[in-house]
Amino acid sequence: MHISVDSDRCIGSAQCAVTVPSVFEQDEDGLSTVIPGREDGGGEPLVREAVRACPVRAITIKETEDA
Ligand code: SF4
């Protein structure tokens, strides 16, 4: 999978960073980003929960062939 956050949509609610701190972090503006190197989710099962929990649906998962 490949995870991305749409920074134009993100409102900095931080649910994703709280749910999966190993994948999401907040930048200096309070907006969420994917931690470099963790775009594949790192095998973290809660990533899909973070996608569901985002109030503005700013997180996208693209399925890739390797996972
Ligand atoms: S849950 Fe959504 S709106 Fe909240 S910080 Fe994460 S990406 Fe941004």
Tab-separated table of N, CA and C and ligand atoms in Angstrom:
chain	number	residue	atom	x	y	z
A	1	MET	N	0.843	-1.193	0.000
A	1	MET	CA	0.000	0.000	0.000
A	1	MET	C	0.879	1.245	0.000
A	2	HIS	N	0.259	2.337	-0.416
A	2	HIS	CA	0.949	3.621	-0.368
A	2	HIS	C	0.001	4.646	0.250
A	3	ILE	N	0.436	5.249	1.338
A	3	ILE	CA	-0.404	6.165	2.098
A	3	ILE	C	-0.001	7.599	1.791
A	4	SER	N	-1.008	8.443	1.631
A	4	SER	CA	-0.703	9.868	1.467
A	4	SER	C	-1.744	10.701	2.201
A	5	VAL	N	-1.346	11.904	2.572
A	5	VAL	CA	-2.252	12.843	3.234
A	5	VAL	C	-2.385	14.073	2.345
A	6	ASP	N	-3.627	14.462	2.087
A	6	ASP	CA	-3.898	15.657	1.295
A	6	ASP	C	-3.840	16.860	2.228
A	7	SER	N	-2.750	17.605	2.138
A	7	SER	CA	-2.563	18.716	3.078
A	7	SER	C	-3.541	19.858	2.815
A	8	ASP	N	-4.156	19.880	1.637
A	8	ASP	CA	-5.179	20.904	1.381
A	8	ASP	C	-6.468	20.601	2.124
A	9	ARG	N	-6.674	19.329	2.443
A	9	ARG	CA	-7.888	18.930	3.159
A	9	ARG	C	-7.677	18.860	4.663
A	10	CYS	N	-6.492	18.433	5.080
A	10	CYS	CA	-6.226	18.182	6.496
A	10	CYS	C	-6.523	19.423	7.332
A	11	ILE	N	-7.220	19.212	8.448
A	11	ILE	CA	-7.537	20.326	9.347
A	11	ILE	C	-6.752	20.210	10.655
A	12	GLY	N	-5.812	19.274	10.692
A	12	GLY	CA	-4.933	19.174	11.859
A	12	GLY	C	-5.610	18.652	13.104
A	13	SER	N	-6.598	17.790	12.916
A	13	SER	CA	-7.325	17.284	14.087
A	13	SER	C	-6.511	16.268	14.883
A	14	ALA	N	-5.484	15.727	14.266
A	14	ALA	CA	-4.496	14.863	14.925
A	14	ALA	C	-4.954	13.439	15.208
A	15	GLN	N	-6.168	13.093	14.813
A	15	GLN	CA	-6.591	11.709	15.056
A	15	GLN	C	-5.617	10.696	14.486
A	16	CYS	N	-5.131	10.960	13.283
A	16	CYS	CA	-4.272	9.967	12.639
A	16	CYS	C	-2.957	9.804	13.399
A	17	ALA	N	-2.368	10.924	13.824
A	17	ALA	CA	-1.093	10.843	14.535
A	17	ALA	C	-1.261	10.180	15.898
A	18	VAL	N	-2.429	10.336	16.498
A	18	VAL	CA	-2.690	9.678	17.781
A	18	VAL	C	-2.949	8.187	17.568
A	19	THR	N	-3.669	7.873	16.491
A	19	THR	CA	-4.019	6.471	16.228
A	19	THR	C	-2.808	5.664	15.785
A	20	VAL	N	-2.005	6.227	14.883
A	20	VAL	CA	-0.837	5.502	14.367
A	20	VAL	C	0.399	6.423	14.379
A	21	PRO	N	0.950	6.645	15.560
A	21	PRO	CA	2.086	7.569	15.645
A	21	PRO	C	3.332	7.078	14.920
A	22	SER	N	3.362	5.797	14.560
A	22	SER	CA	4.520	5.289	13.832
A	22	SER	C	4.452	5.617	12.341
A	23	VAL	N	3.305	6.108	11.884
A	23	VAL	CA	3.139	6.402	10.454
A	23	VAL	C	2.863	7.890	10.197
A	24	PHE	N	2.064	8.514	11.082
A	24	PHE	CA	1.685	9.904	10.834
A	24	PHE	C	2.334	10.819	11.876
A	25	GLU	N	2.711	12.000	11.408
A	25	GLU	CA	3.204	13.021	12.333
A	25	GLU	C	2.641	14.361	11.892
A	26	GLN	N	2.702	15.339	12.799
A	26	GLN	CA	2.201	16.660	12.453
A	26	GLN	C	3.376	17.583	12.184
A	27	ASP	N	3.235	18.401	11.154
A	27	ASP	CA	4.306	19.335	10.836
A	27	ASP	C	4.168	20.600	11.683
A	28	GLU	N	5.011	21.566	11.410
A	28	GLU	CA	5.016	22.760	12.258
A	28	GLU	C	3.729	23.565	12.150
A	29	ASP	N	2.969	23.330	11.095
A	29	ASP	CA	1.682	24.016	10.959
A	29	ASP	C	0.552	23.217	11.597
A	30	GLY	N	0.866	22.064	12.175
A	30	GLY	CA	-0.161	21.243	12.805
A	30	GLY	C	-0.855	20.306	11.843
A	31	LEU	N	-0.425	20.311	10.592
A	31	LEU	CA	-1.043	19.429	9.605
A	31	LEU	C	-0.313	18.092	9.574
A	32	SER	N	-1.065	17.071	9.251
A	32	SER	CA	-0.492	15.731	9.282
A	32	SER	C	0.290	15.419	8.021
A	33	THR	N	1.368	14.684	8.198
A	33	THR	CA	2.121	14.166	7.064
A	33	THR	C	2.467	12.715	7.364
A	34	VAL	N	2.797	11.992	6.314
A	34	VAL	CA	3.272	10.624	6.493
A	34	VAL	C	4.765	10.694	6.789
A	35	ILE	N	5.191	10.018	7.825
A	35	ILE	CA	6.600	10.005	8.187
A	35	ILE	C	7.402	9.415	7.022
A	36	PRO	N	8.455	10.124	6.588
A	36	PRO	CA	9.242	9.623	5.459
A	36	PRO	C	9.687	8.172	5.677
A	37	GLY	N	9.457	7.369	4.671
A	37	GLY	CA	9.818	5.954	4.754
A	37	GLY	C	8.699	5.081	5.273
A	38	ARG	N	7.608	5.707	5.745
A	38	ARG	CA	6.480	4.935	6.270
A	38	ARG	C	5.270	4.969	5.342
A	39	GLU	N	5.497	5.354	4.108
A	39	GLU	CA	4.378	5.443	3.166
A	39	GLU	C	3.722	4.084	2.926
A	40	ASP	N	4.435	3.007	3.255
A	40	ASP	CA	3.854	1.672	3.079
A	40	ASP	C	3.087	1.217	4.316
A	41	GLY	N	3.006	2.046	5.309
A	41	GLY	CA	2.236	1.721	6.509
A	41	GLY	C	3.000	0.904	7.526
A	42	GLY	N	4.137	0.391	7.149
A	42	GLY	CA	4.964	-0.358	8.082
A	42	GLY	C	4.264	-1.572	8.685
A	43	GLY	N	3.273	-2.102	7.962
A	43	GLY	CA	2.564	-3.272	8.475
A	43	GLY	C	1.621	-2.947	9.623
A	44	GLU	N	1.338	-1.688	9.804
A	44	GLU	CA	0.526	-1.249	10.936
A	44	GLU	C	-0.978	-1.405	10.626
A	45	PRO	N	-1.651	-2.303	11.316
A	45	PRO	CA	-3.056	-2.563	10.986
A	45	PRO	C	-3.994	-1.394	11.286
A	46	LEU	N	-3.590	-0.501	12.142
A	46	LEU	CA	-4.468	0.615	12.509
A	46	LEU	C	-4.525	1.719	11.453
A	47	VAL	N	-3.704	1.586	10.386
A	47	VAL	CA	-3.726	2.613	9.345
A	47	VAL	C	-5.125	2.757	8.752
A	48	ARG	N	-5.765	1.633	8.501
A	48	ARG	CA	-7.108	1.719	7.904
A	48	ARG	C	-8.102	2.354	8.861
A	49	GLU	N	-7.913	2.130	10.137
A	49	GLU	CA	-8.754	2.795	11.130
A	49	GLU	C	-8.509	4.304	11.099
A	50	ALA	N	-7.265	4.709	10.926
A	50	ALA	CA	-6.949	6.136	10.843
A	50	ALA	C	-7.616	6.767	9.624
A	51	VAL	N	-7.643	6.036	8.516
A	51	VAL	CA	-8.310	6.547	7.309
A	51	VAL	C	-9.786	6.776	7.597
A	52	ARG	N	-10.405	5.813	8.259
A	52	ARG	CA	-11.838	5.938	8.583
A	52	ARG	C	-12.082	7.079	9.559
A	53	ALA	N	-11.138	7.280	10.484
A	53	ALA	CA	-11.359	8.248	11.556
A	53	ALA	C	-11.135	9.689	11.112
A	54	CYS	N	-10.435	9.885	10.017
A	54	CYS	CA	-10.152	11.254	9.584
A	54	CYS	C	-11.453	11.969	9.261
A	55	PRO	N	-11.742	13.091	9.925
A	55	PRO	CA	-13.037	13.754	9.749
A	55	PRO	C	-13.220	14.395	8.382
A	56	VAL	N	-12.138	14.628	7.662
A	56	VAL	CA	-12.265	15.277	6.345
A	56	VAL	C	-11.774	14.369	5.212
A	57	ARG	N	-11.556	13.108	5.539
A	57	ARG	CA	-11.120	12.114	4.550
A	57	ARG	C	-9.895	12.588	3.768
A	58	ALA	N	-8.912	13.047	4.495
A	58	ALA	CA	-7.704	13.571	3.856
A	58	ALA	C	-6.669	12.486	3.587
A	59	ILE	N	-6.882	11.297	4.159
A	59	ILE	CA	-5.876	10.238	4.017
A	59	ILE	C	-6.304	9.264	2.921
A	60	THR	N	-5.383	8.975	2.040
A	60	THR	CA	-5.667	8.058	0.935
A	60	THR	C	-4.719	6.876	1.003
A	61	ILE	N	-5.282	5.689	0.801
A	61	ILE	CA	-4.451	4.493	0.659
A	61	ILE	C	-4.595	3.997	-0.769
A	62	LYS	N	-3.468	3.851	-1.419
A	62	LYS	CA	-3.476	3.211	-2.736
A	62	LYS	C	-2.916	1.822	-2.545
A	63	GLU	N	-3.649	0.853	-3.036
A	63	GLU	CA	-3.144	-0.512	-2.942
A	63	GLU	C	-2.078	-0.712	-4.013
A	64	THR	N	-0.973	-1.299	-3.603
A	64	THR	CA	0.093	-1.600	-4.555
A	64	THR	C	0.298	-3.098	-4.582
A	65	GLU	N	1.005	-3.574	-5.571
A	65	GLU	CA	1.111	-5.017	-5.755
A	65	GLU	C	1.889	-5.702	-4.646
A	66	ASP	N	2.810	-4.976	-4.005
A	66	ASP	CA	3.654	-5.631	-3.008
A	66	ASP	C	2.975	-5.760	-1.654
A	67	ALA	N	1.798	-5.210	-1.464
A	67	ALA	CA	1.084	-5.400	-0.208
A	67	ALA	C	-0.301	-4.834	-0.327
B	1	SF4	S1	-7.064	12.791	10.978
B	1	SF4	FE1	-7.239	13.803	8.968
B	1	SF4	S2	-7.639	15.957	9.427
B	1	SF4	FE2	-6.863	14.989	11.292
B	1	SF4	S3	-4.638	15.382	11.256
B	1	SF4	FE3	-4.995	13.369	10.320
B	1	SF4	S4	-5.168	13.781	8.101
B	1	SF4	FE4	-5.435	15.726	9.174
